[in-house]
Amino acid sequence: MEGVRPTVKIISCGVYVPPKILTNADLEKMVDTSDEWIITRTGIRERHIADESQATSDLCLEAARRALEQASLKVEDIDLILVATSSPDTLFPSTACWVQKGLGALEIPAFDLSAGCTGFLYGMIVAESLILTHVCRRVLLIGGEVLSKITNWEDRSTCVLFGDAAGAVILEESQDDSGILSSYWRADGSLAELLYLPAGGTRLPASEETVRKGLHYISMKGNEVFKHAVRRMEEAASEALRRAGLNVEDVTHFIPHQANIRIIEATGERLKIANHKVYTNIERYGNVSVASIPICLEELRVQGKLKKGDIILMDAFGAGFTWAAIVYRW
Ligand code: ACO
């Protein structure tokens, strides 16, 4: 189509969620909390937890296989494996390389992207640019986390929030007007310590002391994260819509990162987006970070709710801080 900007679209999606479920009632037996507190403050009823043998790449691998199957593609048809995660199998090599080994996709380039819960949207933006510049034809983008293994199960202010899951999409250049219409991404490293994993890197290498102090677990100032998340998610969504030349009324589905139902509701209110357009599933998964947006997308697709031409607004905020939004035409 002459004069029409080429776009990049999702051709398939795969999701893997480990079978084991941890309910709020289970958590009541582990820390001083209640089902009522967790539901009211977070909207979460249950989350899925990986078993002892499962690392992040195992979840990513299963999601990737499902995305390949849905697209009727073989791994040879992919020319980049990109994994967004904050809970990698190992500091190096990348989780993407472990996934590559599992897929038997030897020599296809593979790397990780670290952008907290915003990693999936950052990954979409990176994949889009690589495809539009013809560096890659098809990108397998996976968002996967096993946050349960970096969660302090004695800290009630964080352990009720997170879950484990992976979601994968395959992206390629679109042949019509569907795909990514616009994007917006930002970061502010000056606020890094409000949500981070203090030890285990080169700043604070693992030692007997770091282990004793529990510094290998997620550290978060929940209140602060909350305030920034609402403001930045509104900013990202508004700016991405403006760049697409669209208004909030044009949006068919709003898919916010599922961090906390109150963050989602507050962002929706600030954007003045109708409630029925806001997709939520946090009550069943908790905060699964980079896996949350692909899971929402796949659930909408399976429910038959995605129609050609629908405008989808994806919006996320995470550690860094990082924040981003994408406007997408289905
Ligand atoms: N059960 C019972 N009480 C609890 C629990 C719990 N699980 N956790 C905290 N409390 C208590 C606190 O100790 C505090 O008690 P106090 O008043 O006696 O001191 C009280 O509840 C209120 O604590 P707050 O931290 O002020 O509670 P708040 O309403 O802010 O909710 C929460 C806490 C749920 C963590 C909220 O701040 C939040 O969701 N923040 C954003 C977190 C988030 O989304 N992080 C990830 C985003 S980015 C990413 O996805 C990586």
Tab-separated table of C-alpha atoms and ligand atoms in Angstrom:
chain	number	residue	atom	x	y	z
A	1	MET	CA	0.000	0.000	0.000
A	2	GLU	CA	1.765	3.129	-1.230
A	3	GLY	CA	2.215	5.850	1.352
A	4	VAL	CA	1.196	3.564	4.206
A	5	ARG	CA	3.844	3.038	6.874
A	6	PRO	CA	4.812	-0.653	7.073
A	7	THR	CA	3.817	-2.289	10.355
A	8	VAL	CA	4.849	-5.300	12.393
A	9	LYS	CA	2.241	-7.700	13.697
A	10	ILE	CA	1.809	-10.642	16.041
A	11	ILE	CA	1.099	-13.803	14.064
A	12	SER	CA	0.696	-16.182	17.011
A	13	CYS	CA	0.784	-16.386	20.762
A	14	GLY	CA	1.575	-19.161	23.246
A	15	VAL	CA	1.189	-19.237	26.983
A	16	TYR	CA	2.471	-21.547	29.691
A	17	VAL	CA	1.438	-21.358	33.317
A	18	PRO	CA	2.734	-23.963	35.797
A	19	PRO	CA	-0.083	-26.136	37.191
A	20	LYS	CA	0.544	-25.643	40.916
A	21	ILE	CA	-1.772	-23.029	42.430
A	22	LEU	CA	-1.115	-21.060	45.612
A	23	THR	CA	-4.302	-19.511	46.998
A	24	ASN	CA	-4.741	-16.694	49.465
A	25	ALA	CA	-5.885	-19.332	51.966
A	26	ASP	CA	-2.514	-21.077	51.538
A	27	LEU	CA	-0.731	-17.757	52.166
A	28	GLU	CA	-2.753	-17.231	55.357
A	29	LYS	CA	-0.943	-20.303	56.708
A	30	MET	CA	2.507	-18.941	55.711
A	31	VAL	CA	2.481	-15.263	56.786
A	32	ASP	CA	0.348	-12.907	58.862
A	33	THR	CA	-2.175	-11.956	56.154
A	34	SER	CA	-5.781	-12.578	55.142
A	35	ASP	CA	-7.690	-13.400	51.989
A	36	GLU	CA	-9.719	-10.237	52.556
A	37	TRP	CA	-6.597	-7.987	52.810
A	38	ILE	CA	-5.041	-9.466	49.677
A	39	ILE	CA	-8.216	-9.203	47.588
A	40	THR	CA	-9.033	-5.673	48.719
A	41	ARG	CA	-5.497	-4.297	48.363
A	42	THR	CA	-4.385	-6.190	45.248
A	43	GLY	CA	-7.300	-7.980	43.541
A	44	ILE	CA	-5.392	-11.278	43.634
A	45	ARG	CA	-7.078	-14.553	44.642
A	46	GLU	CA	-4.500	-17.084	43.491
A	47	ARG	CA	-1.219	-17.393	41.602
A	48	HIS	CA	0.632	-20.227	39.845
A	49	ILE	CA	3.997	-21.359	41.171
A	50	ALA	CA	6.715	-23.272	39.315
A	51	ASP	CA	7.842	-26.537	40.831
A	52	GLU	CA	11.339	-26.970	42.208
A	53	SER	CA	12.755	-28.335	38.964
A	54	GLN	CA	11.423	-25.519	36.754
A	55	ALA	CA	13.549	-22.520	35.818
A	56	THR	CA	12.370	-19.540	33.752
A	57	SER	CA	13.594	-21.036	30.461
A	58	ASP	CA	11.444	-24.145	31.043
A	59	LEU	CA	8.307	-21.991	31.171
A	60	CYS	CA	9.503	-19.896	28.196
A	61	LEU	CA	10.236	-23.022	26.181
A	62	GLU	CA	6.726	-24.377	26.596
A	63	ALA	CA	5.179	-20.997	25.697
A	64	ALA	CA	7.474	-20.772	22.639
A	65	ARG	CA	6.486	-24.263	21.450
A	66	ARG	CA	2.819	-23.301	21.690
A	67	ALA	CA	3.379	-20.073	19.719
A	68	LEU	CA	5.262	-21.979	17.003
A	69	GLU	CA	2.515	-24.599	16.826
A	70	GLN	CA	-0.218	-21.972	16.584
A	71	ALA	CA	1.619	-20.345	13.648
A	72	SER	CA	2.371	-23.773	12.056
A	73	LEU	CA	6.024	-22.762	11.993
A	74	LYS	CA	9.182	-24.668	12.678
A	75	VAL	CA	11.974	-23.228	14.761
A	76	GLU	CA	14.051	-22.791	11.571
A	77	ASP	CA	11.490	-20.188	10.470
A	78	ILE	CA	12.530	-17.896	13.335
A	79	ASP	CA	15.589	-15.679	13.119
A	80	LEU	CA	15.823	-14.199	16.608
A	81	ILE	CA	14.927	-15.431	20.091
A	82	LEU	CA	14.391	-12.530	22.465
A	83	VAL	CA	13.519	-13.198	26.114
A	84	ALA	CA	12.322	-10.485	28.481
A	85	THR	CA	12.827	-11.495	32.100
A	86	SER	CA	13.896	-10.278	35.526
A	87	SER	CA	14.343	-13.809	36.877
A	88	PRO	CA	16.845	-15.410	34.471
A	89	ASP	CA	17.966	-19.027	34.857
A	90	THR	CA	21.562	-17.814	35.246
A	91	LEU	CA	23.252	-14.394	35.149
A	92	PHE	CA	24.911	-15.712	32.017
A	93	PRO	CA	24.379	-17.106	29.541
A	94	SER	CA	21.038	-15.488	28.802
A	95	THR	CA	17.772	-17.302	29.384
A	96	ALA	CA	17.253	-16.913	25.631
A	97	CYS	CA	20.257	-19.188	25.044
A	98	TRP	CA	18.800	-21.830	27.372
A	99	VAL	CA	15.524	-21.577	25.439
A	100	GLN	CA	17.409	-21.860	22.168
A	101	LYS	CA	19.062	-25.057	23.375
A	102	GLY	CA	15.665	-26.474	24.339
A	103	LEU	CA	14.161	-25.602	20.974
A	104	GLY	CA	17.142	-27.090	19.133
A	105	ALA	CA	17.400	-23.807	17.271
A	106	LEU	CA	21.183	-23.789	17.281
A	107	GLU	CA	22.918	-20.682	15.926
A	108	ILE	CA	19.779	-18.534	15.774
A	109	PRO	CA	20.774	-15.358	17.658
A	110	ALA	CA	19.377	-15.186	21.176
A	111	PHE	CA	19.555	-12.614	23.942
A	112	ASP	CA	17.740	-11.329	27.016
A	113	LEU	CA	16.214	-7.970	27.659
A	114	SER	CA	15.923	-6.630	31.209
A	115	ALA	CA	13.310	-3.925	31.709
A	116	GLY	CA	11.315	-5.165	34.706
A	117	CYS	CA	7.638	-5.725	34.079
A	118	THR	CA	7.840	-3.433	31.030
A	119	GLY	CA	10.161	-5.934	29.304
A	120	PHE	CA	7.511	-7.419	27.052
A	121	LEU	CA	6.584	-4.028	25.555
A	122	TYR	CA	10.247	-3.025	25.281
A	123	GLY	CA	10.739	-6.343	23.461
A	124	MET	CA	7.906	-5.571	21.032
A	125	ILE	CA	9.525	-2.207	20.221
A	126	VAL	CA	12.960	-3.805	19.692
A	127	ALA	CA	11.474	-6.583	17.538
A	128	GLU	CA	9.522	-4.026	15.489
A	129	SER	CA	12.649	-2.035	14.681
A	130	LEU	CA	14.687	-5.128	13.791
A	131	ILE	CA	11.949	-6.337	11.456
A	132	LEU	CA	11.321	-2.970	9.795
A	133	THR	CA	15.051	-2.539	9.142
A	134	HIS	CA	15.189	-6.092	7.683
A	135	VAL	CA	17.711	-7.337	10.221
A	136	CYS	CA	15.171	-10.044	11.091
A	137	ARG	CA	12.190	-11.478	9.299
A	138	ARG	CA	10.540	-13.212	12.226
A	139	VAL	CA	11.177	-12.684	15.923
A	140	LEU	CA	10.155	-15.019	18.743
A	141	LEU	CA	9.583	-12.746	21.740
A	142	ILE	CA	9.030	-14.419	25.090
A	143	GLY	CA	8.208	-12.864	28.438
A	144	GLY	CA	8.849	-15.332	31.244
A	145	GLU	CA	9.358	-15.251	34.992
A	146	VAL	CA	9.817	-17.570	37.930
A	147	LEU	CA	9.454	-14.810	40.497
A	148	SER	CA	8.603	-17.339	43.218
A	149	LYS	CA	12.303	-18.192	43.451
A	150	ILE	CA	13.370	-14.597	44.106
A	151	THR	CA	10.497	-13.843	46.488
A	152	ASN	CA	10.961	-13.725	50.240
A	153	TRP	CA	8.192	-16.023	51.465
A	154	GLU	CA	8.442	-14.486	54.944
A	155	ASP	CA	7.760	-10.928	53.697
A	156	ARG	CA	3.986	-10.467	53.573
A	157	SER	CA	4.253	-7.144	51.737
A	158	THR	CA	5.710	-8.806	48.613
A	159	CYS	CA	5.009	-12.550	48.730
A	160	VAL	CA	1.266	-12.152	48.178
A	161	LEU	CA	1.802	-10.278	44.898
A	162	PHE	CA	3.811	-12.371	42.475
A	163	GLY	CA	3.320	-15.482	40.341
A	164	ASP	CA	5.126	-17.523	37.676
A	165	ALA	CA	4.250	-17.742	33.969
A	166	ALA	CA	5.476	-17.247	30.405
A	167	GLY	CA	3.914	-15.835	27.253
A	168	ALA	CA	5.421	-15.901	23.759
A	169	VAL	CA	4.549	-14.150	20.507
A	170	ILE	CA	5.920	-14.407	16.988
A	171	LEU	CA	6.233	-11.119	15.126
A	172	GLU	CA	6.741	-10.411	11.427
A	173	GLU	CA	6.075	-7.610	8.928
A	174	SER	CA	2.376	-7.122	8.323
A	175	GLN	CA	0.876	-7.427	4.853
A	176	ASP	CA	-2.074	-5.183	5.680
A	177	ASP	CA	-2.826	-2.338	8.097
A	178	SER	CA	-2.786	-4.507	11.225
A	179	GLY	CA	0.081	-4.365	13.717
A	180	ILE	CA	1.916	-1.847	15.877
A	181	LEU	CA	0.646	1.681	15.149
A	182	SER	CA	2.720	3.567	17.689
A	183	SER	CA	4.810	3.171	20.797
A	184	TYR	CA	6.286	5.145	23.673
A	185	TRP	CA	9.033	3.978	26.068
A	186	ARG	CA	10.828	5.635	28.944
A	187	ALA	CA	13.029	4.841	31.978
A	188	ASP	CA	14.182	6.572	35.171
A	189	GLY	CA	17.144	4.846	36.812
A	190	SER	CA	17.275	7.387	39.636
A	191	LEU	CA	14.373	5.487	41.225
A	192	ALA	CA	15.930	2.035	40.824
A	193	GLU	CA	16.104	1.239	44.522
A	194	LEU	CA	12.358	1.464	45.013
A	195	LEU	CA	12.048	-1.932	43.328
A	196	TYR	CA	15.109	-4.108	42.882
A	197	LEU	CA	17.039	-7.246	43.728
A	198	PRO	CA	19.882	-5.966	45.899
A	199	ALA	CA	22.381	-8.845	45.889
A	200	GLY	CA	23.796	-11.441	43.555
A	201	GLY	CA	25.228	-9.021	41.000
A	202	THR	CA	28.575	-7.214	40.981
A	203	ARG	CA	27.336	-4.411	43.277
A	204	LEU	CA	26.735	-6.852	46.111
A	205	PRO	CA	28.091	-10.277	45.214
A	206	ALA	CA	26.608	-13.325	46.891
A	207	SER	CA	28.104	-13.965	50.318
A	208	GLU	CA	27.084	-15.643	53.512
A	209	GLU	CA	25.961	-12.208	54.781
A	210	THR	CA	23.811	-11.346	51.754
A	211	VAL	CA	22.086	-14.699	52.047
A	212	ARG	CA	21.523	-14.270	55.801
A	213	LYS	CA	20.018	-10.809	55.238
A	214	GLY	CA	17.715	-12.057	52.470
A	215	LEU	CA	19.188	-9.651	49.916
A	216	HIS	CA	18.634	-12.069	47.034
A	217	TYR	CA	14.911	-11.430	47.199
A	218	ILE	CA	12.730	-8.734	45.623
A	219	SER	CA	12.938	-5.514	47.622
A	220	MET	CA	10.087	-3.077	47.050
A	221	LYS	CA	8.650	0.116	48.493
A	222	GLY	CA	5.103	-0.753	47.512
A	223	ASN	CA	3.501	2.631	48.207
A	224	GLU	CA	6.061	4.502	46.143
A	225	VAL	CA	5.881	2.034	43.267
A	226	PHE	CA	2.119	2.379	43.298
A	227	LYS	CA	2.138	6.180	42.886
A	228	HIS	CA	4.710	6.183	40.099
A	229	ALA	CA	3.020	3.287	38.296
A	230	VAL	CA	-0.329	5.068	38.002
A	231	ARG	CA	1.184	8.355	36.817
A	232	ARG	CA	3.593	6.774	34.331
A	233	MET	CA	1.092	4.309	32.902
A	234	GLU	CA	-1.292	7.169	32.211
A	235	GLU	CA	1.525	9.152	30.571
A	236	ALA	CA	2.607	6.218	28.396
A	237	ALA	CA	-0.918	5.362	27.267
A	238	SER	CA	-1.808	8.988	26.465
A	239	GLU	CA	1.420	9.600	24.558
A	240	ALA	CA	1.187	6.359	22.543
A	241	LEU	CA	-2.408	7.216	21.595
A	242	ARG	CA	-1.389	10.741	20.589
A	243	ARG	CA	1.396	9.341	18.402
A	244	ALA	CA	-1.108	7.025	16.711
A	245	GLY	CA	-3.483	9.953	16.130
A	246	LEU	CA	-6.158	8.207	18.189
A	247	ASN	CA	-8.264	8.991	21.266
A	248	VAL	CA	-9.151	6.865	24.222
A	249	GLU	CA	-12.640	6.405	22.710
A	250	ASP	CA	-11.014	4.616	19.730
A	251	VAL	CA	-9.596	1.890	21.991
A	252	THR	CA	-11.397	-1.462	21.857
A	253	HIS	CA	-9.323	-3.244	24.521
A	254	PHE	CA	-7.058	-1.745	27.155
A	255	ILE	CA	-4.491	-4.295	28.365
A	256	PRO	CA	-2.585	-2.886	31.335
A	257	HIS	CA	0.238	-4.805	32.997
A	258	GLN	CA	-1.421	-6.760	35.807
A	259	ALA	CA	0.426	-5.521	38.903
A	260	ASN	CA	-2.385	-4.563	41.239
A	261	ILE	CA	-6.111	-4.105	40.538
A	262	ARG	CA	-6.002	-0.679	42.202
A	263	ILE	CA	-3.198	0.472	39.891
A	264	ILE	CA	-5.242	-0.753	36.924
A	265	GLU	CA	-8.435	0.966	38.117
A	266	ALA	CA	-6.671	4.223	38.960
A	267	THR	CA	-4.941	4.283	35.566
A	268	GLY	CA	-8.217	3.525	33.796
A	269	GLU	CA	-9.942	6.358	35.679
A	270	ARG	CA	-7.205	8.862	34.840
A	271	LEU	CA	-7.388	7.852	31.186
A	272	LYS	CA	-11.217	8.035	31.330
A	273	ILE	CA	-11.455	4.682	29.611
A	274	ALA	CA	-14.741	2.770	29.875
A	275	ASN	CA	-14.556	-0.079	32.417
A	276	HIS	CA	-15.741	-2.738	29.983
A	277	LYS	CA	-12.694	-2.069	27.781
A	278	VAL	CA	-10.207	-2.819	30.559
A	279	TYR	CA	-9.017	-6.429	30.567
A	280	THR	CA	-8.009	-7.936	33.888
A	281	ASN	CA	-7.049	-11.422	34.999
A	282	ILE	CA	-4.873	-10.523	37.988
A	283	GLU	CA	-7.171	-12.407	40.351
A	284	ARG	CA	-6.045	-15.719	38.767
A	285	TYR	CA	-2.307	-15.084	38.246
A	286	GLY	CA	-1.092	-12.269	40.486
A	287	ASN	CA	1.690	-10.127	39.064
A	288	VAL	CA	3.531	-12.279	36.514
A	289	SER	CA	5.562	-9.318	35.243
A	290	VAL	CA	6.514	-9.656	31.552
A	291	ALA	CA	4.125	-12.582	31.058
A	292	SER	CA	1.017	-10.612	31.970
A	293	ILE	CA	0.347	-8.790	28.685
A	294	PRO	CA	0.808	-11.828	26.363
A	295	ILE	CA	-1.443	-13.899	28.663
A	296	CYS	CA	-4.155	-11.222	28.480
A	297	LEU	CA	-3.846	-11.098	24.682
A	298	GLU	CA	-4.117	-14.863	24.335
A	299	GLU	CA	-7.107	-15.033	26.686
A	300	LEU	CA	-8.917	-12.354	24.673
A	301	ARG	CA	-8.165	-14.267	21.458
A	302	VAL	CA	-9.352	-17.610	22.867
A	303	GLN	CA	-12.550	-15.940	24.122
A	304	GLY	CA	-13.178	-14.741	20.545
A	305	LYS	CA	-13.059	-11.106	21.649
A	306	LEU	CA	-10.366	-9.912	19.216
A	307	LYS	CA	-11.871	-8.751	15.916
A	308	LYS	CA	-10.004	-7.535	12.882
A	309	GLY	CA	-9.472	-3.791	13.155
A	310	ASP	CA	-9.814	-3.676	16.960
A	311	ILE	CA	-7.537	-1.113	18.584
A	312	ILE	CA	-5.580	-2.546	21.509
A	313	LEU	CA	-3.754	-0.321	23.973
A	314	MET	CA	-1.014	-2.150	25.913
A	315	ASP	CA	0.524	-0.338	28.869
A	316	ALA	CA	3.176	-1.339	31.428
A	317	PHE	CA	5.339	-0.127	34.281
A	318	GLY	CA	8.140	-1.908	36.098
A	319	ALA	CA	11.497	-2.007	37.807
A	320	GLY	CA	14.029	0.518	36.564
A	321	PHE	CA	11.709	2.350	36.674
A	322	THR	CA	10.623	1.633	33.123
A	323	TRP	CA	7.309	2.330	31.439
A	324	ALA	CA	5.917	1.921	27.934
A	325	ALA	CA	2.750	1.680	25.879
A	326	ILE	CA	1.896	0.336	22.441
A	327	VAL	CA	-1.135	1.040	20.275
A	328	TYR	CA	-1.895	-1.981	18.114
A	329	ARG	CA	-4.463	-2.640	15.377
A	330	TRP	CA	-5.577	-6.309	15.424
B	1	ACO	N1	-1.329	-8.759	54.670
B	1	ACO	C1	-1.753	-7.970	55.671
B	1	ACO	N2	-1.223	-6.765	55.918
B	1	ACO	C2	-0.240	-6.356	55.133
B	1	ACO	C3	0.252	-7.126	54.075
B	1	ACO	C4	-0.338	-8.384	53.856
B	1	ACO	N3	0.040	-9.205	52.861
B	1	ACO	N4	1.236	-6.437	53.456
B	1	ACO	C5	1.362	-5.264	54.104
B	1	ACO	N5	0.477	-5.227	55.125
B	1	ACO	C6	0.269	-4.152	56.080
B	1	ACO	C7	1.475	-3.269	56.265
B	1	ACO	O1	2.369	-3.830	57.189
B	1	ACO	C8	0.854	-1.992	56.766
B	1	ACO	O2	0.586	-2.145	58.125
B	1	ACO	P1	0.743	-0.909	59.142
B	1	ACO	O3	-0.247	0.116	58.675
B	1	ACO	O4	0.422	-1.519	60.458
B	1	ACO	O5	2.167	-0.462	58.998
B	1	ACO	C9	-0.497	-1.950	56.046
B	1	ACO	O6	-0.745	-3.290	55.587
B	1	ACO	C10	-0.516	-1.015	54.864
B	1	ACO	O7	0.653	-1.249	54.101
B	1	ACO	P2	0.906	-0.488	52.767
B	1	ACO	O8	2.207	-0.941	52.189
B	1	ACO	O9	0.703	0.981	52.980
B	1	ACO	O10	-0.311	-1.068	51.882
B	1	ACO	P3	-0.768	-0.622	50.459
B	1	ACO	O11	-2.188	-0.268	50.473
B	1	ACO	O12	0.187	0.332	49.810
B	1	ACO	O13	-0.665	-1.992	49.668
B	1	ACO	C11	0.780	-3.056	48.110
B	1	ACO	C12	0.568	-2.645	49.559
B	1	ACO	C13	-0.295	-4.058	47.752
B	1	ACO	C14	2.144	-3.703	47.982
B	1	ACO	C15	0.671	-1.809	47.221
B	1	ACO	O14	1.480	-0.773	47.708
B	1	ACO	C16	1.063	-2.107	45.795
B	1	ACO	O15	0.432	-2.874	45.103
B	1	ACO	N6	2.089	-1.431	45.306
B	1	ACO	C17	2.563	-1.625	43.970
B	1	ACO	C18	3.332	-2.878	43.947
B	1	ACO	C19	3.530	-3.317	42.565
B	1	ACO	O16	2.638	-3.294	41.789
B	1	ACO	N7	4.741	-3.725	42.333
B	1	ACO	C20	5.108	-4.211	41.117
B	1	ACO	C21	4.935	-3.190	40.037
B	1	ACO	S1	6.165	-3.203	38.906
B	1	ACO	C22	6.341	-4.721	38.601
B	1	ACO	O17	5.384	-5.317	38.279
B	1	ACO	C23	7.678	-5.358	38.868
